[in-house]
Amino acid sequence: MATLLSACASGDSPPIPSGSAVPEAATTSTPTPTETITPFETDRFGVRYWDAHSDRSEVTYPDPEGTDEGDDERRWTDQQFITAECMDALGHDYKFKLWWELHPDDPGDPPVFTYGDDYYSALYGAPDSQDPADWTTQGCDGVALHRTGVI
């Protein structure tokens, strides 16, 4: 985030005391054409993580829109975004990668929860109250499955 200094609000540079050098970090640099600015987090293979704050319109699908093959990817992606938004509302960070973009050498991310902890309960519901026939007991995952018509 950029911090605005009141001394710079008018566009003037703040005074530099005589005999002082401008620290290198204080100078403004413009990225060269070879630099890439990534406004989102990626894994070690460069595959993007998505979350509740990601722009859904940036998702690209492997199958053309309107084909039956693309329906599964779209439904799954909707479920992930619904889950992420639900988890965010409950104070948890939920990130996911698009399964069709995974790197072939990616072993997958380790779980960020332990069975029965607060994160798990928010995501899947409390272990002792999960009823497969009742989406309301299945946490944010149940909400996403219900809202996309799966259960």
PDB file of N, CA and C in Angstrom, residues 46-90:
ATOM      1  N   GLY A  46       4.598 -21.500  -9.792  1.00  0.00           N
ATOM      2  CA  GLY A  46       4.027 -20.337 -10.467  1.00  0.00           C
ATOM      3  C   GLY A  46       2.538 -20.433 -10.709  1.00  0.00           C
ATOM      4  N   VAL A  47       1.874 -21.420 -10.107  1.00  0.00           N
ATOM      5  CA  VAL A  47       0.432 -21.589 -10.269  1.00  0.00           C
ATOM      6  C   VAL A  47      -0.277 -20.687  -9.263  1.00  0.00           C
ATOM      7  N   ARG A  48      -1.238 -19.965  -9.737  1.00  0.00           N
ATOM      8  CA  ARG A  48      -1.951 -18.973  -8.933  1.00  0.00           C
ATOM      9  C   ARG A  48      -2.839 -19.599  -7.873  1.00  0.00           C
ATOM     10  N   TYR A  49      -2.815 -18.969  -6.685  1.00  0.00           N
ATOM     11  CA  TYR A  49      -3.799 -19.268  -5.643  1.00  0.00           C
ATOM     12  C   TYR A  49      -4.953 -18.284  -5.811  1.00  0.00           C
ATOM     13  N   TRP A  50      -6.151 -18.768  -5.619  1.00  0.00           N
ATOM     14  CA  TRP A  50      -7.359 -17.951  -5.665  1.00  0.00           C
ATOM     15  C   TRP A  50      -7.947 -17.910  -4.265  1.00  0.00           C
ATOM     16  N   ASP A  51      -8.675 -16.839  -3.944  1.00  0.00           N
ATOM     17  CA  ASP A  51      -9.325 -16.747  -2.639  1.00  0.00           C
ATOM     18  C   ASP A  51     -10.585 -15.896  -2.750  1.00  0.00           C
ATOM     19  N   ALA A  52     -11.158 -15.555  -1.618  1.00  0.00           N
ATOM     20  CA  ALA A  52     -12.420 -14.807  -1.594  1.00  0.00           C
ATOM     21  C   ALA A  52     -12.303 -13.429  -2.240  1.00  0.00           C
ATOM     22  N   HIS A  53     -11.100 -12.899  -2.341  1.00  0.00           N
ATOM     23  CA  HIS A  53     -10.909 -11.553  -2.872  1.00  0.00           C
ATOM     24  C   HIS A  53     -10.427 -11.547  -4.324  1.00  0.00           C
ATOM     25  N   SER A  54     -10.290 -12.718  -4.906  1.00  0.00           N
ATOM     26  CA  SER A  54      -9.844 -12.818  -6.300  1.00  0.00           C
ATOM     27  C   SER A  54     -10.974 -12.416  -7.242  1.00  0.00           C
ATOM     28  N   ASP A  55     -10.585 -11.944  -8.409  1.00  0.00           N
ATOM     29  CA  ASP A  55     -11.546 -11.546  -9.437  1.00  0.00           C
ATOM     30  C   ASP A  55     -11.929 -12.774 -10.268  1.00  0.00           C
ATOM     31  N   ARG A  56     -13.164 -13.232 -10.098  1.00  0.00           N
ATOM     32  CA  ARG A  56     -13.641 -14.430 -10.817  1.00  0.00           C
ATOM     33  C   ARG A  56     -13.538 -14.285 -12.331  1.00  0.00           C
ATOM     34  N   SER A  57     -13.645 -13.064 -12.818  1.00  0.00           N
ATOM     35  CA  SER A  57     -13.612 -12.868 -14.275  1.00  0.00           C
ATOM     36  C   SER A  57     -12.234 -13.185 -14.862  1.00  0.00           C
ATOM     37  N   GLU A  58     -11.217 -13.338 -14.026  1.00  0.00           N
ATOM     38  CA  GLU A  58      -9.875 -13.660 -14.505  1.00  0.00           C
ATOM     39  C   GLU A  58      -9.654 -15.166 -14.690  1.00  0.00           C
ATOM     40  N   VAL A  59     -10.613 -15.976 -14.247  1.00  0.00           N
ATOM     41  CA  VAL A  59     -10.486 -17.426 -14.414  1.00  0.00           C
ATOM     42  C   VAL A  59     -10.620 -17.766 -15.888  1.00  0.00           C
ATOM     43  N   THR A  60      -9.691 -18.571 -16.369  1.00  0.00           N
ATOM     44  CA  THR A  60      -9.794 -19.087 -17.735  1.00  0.00           C
ATOM     45  C   THR A  60     -10.039 -20.582 -17.644  1.00  0.00           C
ATOM     46  N   TYR A  61     -10.939 -21.055 -18.475  1.00  0.00           N
ATOM     47  CA  TYR A  61     -11.348 -22.453 -18.441  1.00  0.00           C
ATOM     48  C   TYR A  61     -10.738 -23.204 -19.614  1.00  0.00           C
ATOM     49  N   PRO A  62     -10.479 -24.511 -19.420  1.00  0.00           N
ATOM     50  CA  PRO A  62      -9.859 -25.286 -20.494  1.00  0.00           C
ATOM     51  C   PRO A  62     -10.804 -25.576 -21.651  1.00  0.00           C
ATOM     52  N   ASP A  63     -12.096 -25.557 -21.400  1.00  0.00           N
ATOM     53  CA  ASP A  63     -13.069 -25.849 -22.449  1.00  0.00           C
ATOM     54  C   ASP A  63     -13.836 -24.583 -22.794  1.00  0.00           C
ATOM     55  N   PRO A  64     -14.212 -24.443 -24.045  1.00  0.00           N
ATOM     56  CA  PRO A  64     -14.969 -23.254 -24.434  1.00  0.00           C
ATOM     57  C   PRO A  64     -16.280 -23.149 -23.663  1.00  0.00           C
ATOM     58  N   GLU A  65     -16.676 -21.940 -23.396  1.00  0.00           N
ATOM     59  CA  GLU A  65     -17.934 -21.713 -22.683  1.00  0.00           C
ATOM     60  C   GLU A  65     -19.089 -22.282 -23.493  1.00  0.00           C
ATOM     61  N   GLY A  66     -20.031 -22.862 -22.793  1.00  0.00           N
ATOM     62  CA  GLY A  66     -21.210 -23.393 -23.462  1.00  0.00           C
ATOM     63  C   GLY A  66     -21.112 -24.857 -23.825  1.00  0.00           C
ATOM     64  N   THR A  67     -19.942 -25.468 -23.591  1.00  0.00           N
ATOM     65  CA  THR A  67     -19.846 -26.893 -23.882  1.00  0.00           C
ATOM     66  C   THR A  67     -20.098 -27.673 -22.595  1.00  0.00           C
ATOM     67  N   ASP A  68     -20.574 -28.897 -22.748  1.00  0.00           N
ATOM     68  CA  ASP A  68     -20.817 -29.742 -21.577  1.00  0.00           C
ATOM     69  C   ASP A  68     -19.535 -30.002 -20.797  1.00  0.00           C
ATOM     70  N   GLU A  69     -18.414 -30.102 -21.511  1.00  0.00           N
ATOM     71  CA  GLU A  69     -17.139 -30.383 -20.841  1.00  0.00           C
ATOM     72  C   GLU A  69     -16.760 -29.271 -19.868  1.00  0.00           C
ATOM     73  N   GLY A  70     -17.167 -28.041 -20.147  1.00  0.00           N
ATOM     74  CA  GLY A  70     -16.810 -26.916 -19.296  1.00  0.00           C
ATOM     75  C   GLY A  70     -17.695 -26.751 -18.080  1.00  0.00           C
ATOM     76  N   ASP A  71     -18.834 -27.463 -18.038  1.00  0.00           N
ATOM     77  CA  ASP A  71     -19.753 -27.305 -16.915  1.00  0.00           C
ATOM     78  C   ASP A  71     -19.136 -27.731 -15.589  1.00  0.00           C
ATOM     79  N   ASP A  72     -18.390 -28.838 -15.574  1.00  0.00           N
ATOM     80  CA  ASP A  72     -17.786 -29.318 -14.333  1.00  0.00           C
ATOM     81  C   ASP A  72     -16.782 -28.306 -13.779  1.00  0.00           C
ATOM     82  N   GLU A  73     -15.957 -27.743 -14.656  1.00  0.00           N
ATOM     83  CA  GLU A  73     -14.974 -26.762 -14.208  1.00  0.00           C
ATOM     84  C   GLU A  73     -15.648 -25.518 -13.641  1.00  0.00           C
ATOM     85  N   ARG A  74     -16.706 -25.071 -14.291  1.00  0.00           N
ATOM     86  CA  ARG A  74     -17.414 -23.873 -13.828  1.00  0.00           C
ATOM     87  C   ARG A  74     -18.122 -24.118 -12.498  1.00  0.00           C
ATOM     88  N   ARG A  75     -18.773 -25.256 -12.358  1.00  0.00           N
ATOM     89  CA  ARG A  75     -19.463 -25.582 -11.103  1.00  0.00           C
ATOM     90  C   ARG A  75     -18.440 -25.714  -9.968  1.00  0.00           C
ATOM     91  N   TRP A  76     -17.350 -26.423 -10.217  1.00  0.00           N
ATOM     92  CA  TRP A  76     -16.316 -26.609  -9.206  1.00  0.00           C
ATOM     93  C   TRP A  76     -15.718 -25.261  -8.799  1.00  0.00           C
ATOM     94  N   THR A  77     -15.457 -24.396  -9.781  1.00  0.00           N
ATOM     95  CA  THR A  77     -14.902 -23.080  -9.482  1.00  0.00           C
ATOM     96  C   THR A  77     -15.889 -22.254  -8.675  1.00  0.00           C
ATOM     97  N   ASP A  78     -17.166 -22.281  -9.041  1.00  0.00           N
ATOM     98  CA  ASP A  78     -18.187 -21.584  -8.244  1.00  0.00           C
ATOM     99  C   ASP A  78     -18.186 -22.098  -6.812  1.00  0.00           C
ATOM    100  N   GLN A  79     -18.095 -23.418  -6.642  1.00  0.00           N
ATOM    101  CA  GLN A  79     -18.062 -23.989  -5.295  1.00  0.00           C
ATOM    102  C   GLN A  79     -16.859 -23.483  -4.502  1.00  0.00           C
ATOM    103  N   GLN A  80     -15.712 -23.393  -5.164  1.00  0.00           N
ATOM    104  CA  GLN A  80     -14.510 -22.931  -4.461  1.00  0.00           C
ATOM    105  C   GLN A  80     -14.652 -21.469  -4.030  1.00  0.00           C
ATOM    106  N   PHE A  81     -15.193 -20.639  -4.909  1.00  0.00           N
ATOM    107  CA  PHE A  81     -15.373 -19.223  -4.546  1.00  0.00           C
ATOM    108  C   PHE A  81     -16.420 -19.068  -3.438  1.00  0.00           C
ATOM    109  N   ILE A  82     -17.491 -19.822  -3.490  1.00  0.00           N
ATOM    110  CA  ILE A  82     -18.507 -19.762  -2.433  1.00  0.00           C
ATOM    111  C   ILE A  82     -17.880 -20.200  -1.105  1.00  0.00           C
ATOM    112  N   THR A  83     -17.110 -21.281  -1.139  1.00  0.00           N
ATOM    113  CA  THR A  83     -16.432 -21.758   0.069  1.00  0.00           C
ATOM    114  C   THR A  83     -15.475 -20.695   0.594  1.00  0.00           C
ATOM    115  N   ALA A  84     -14.705 -20.081  -0.291  1.00  0.00           N
ATOM    116  CA  ALA A  84     -13.747 -19.050   0.116  1.00  0.00           C
ATOM    117  C   ALA A  84     -14.456 -17.858   0.755  1.00  0.00           C
ATOM    118  N   GLU A  85     -15.566 -17.430   0.164  1.00  0.00           N
ATOM    119  CA  GLU A  85     -16.316 -16.291   0.715  1.00  0.00           C
ATOM    120  C   GLU A  85     -16.914 -16.644   2.073  1.00  0.00           C
ATOM    121  N   CYS A  86     -17.439 -17.846   2.210  1.00  0.00           N
ATOM    122  CA  CYS A  86     -18.001 -18.304   3.482  1.00  0.00           C
ATOM    123  C   CYS A  86     -16.908 -18.355   4.552  1.00  0.00           C
ATOM    124  N   MET A  87     -15.772 -18.941   4.219  1.00  0.00           N
ATOM    125  CA  MET A  87     -14.664 -19.047   5.174  1.00  0.00           C
ATOM    126  C   MET A  87     -14.160 -17.662   5.559  1.00  0.00           C
ATOM    127  N   ASP A  88     -14.069 -16.766   4.587  1.00  0.00           N
ATOM    128  CA  ASP A  88     -13.636 -15.400   4.861  1.00  0.00           C
ATOM    129  C   ASP A  88     -14.596 -14.723   5.845  1.00  0.00           C
ATOM    130  N   ALA A  89     -15.889 -14.924   5.656  1.00  0.00           N
ATOM    131  CA  ALA A  89     -16.893 -14.339   6.559  1.00  0.00           C
ATOM    132  C   ALA A  89     -16.755 -14.892   7.971  1.00  0.00           C
ATOM    133  N   LEU A  90     -16.209 -16.103   8.093  1.00  0.00           N
ATOM    134  CA  LEU A  90     -16.005 -16.709   9.406  1.00  0.00           C
ATOM    135  C   LEU A  90     -14.605 -16.439   9.959  1.00  0.00           C
TER     136      LEU A  90
END
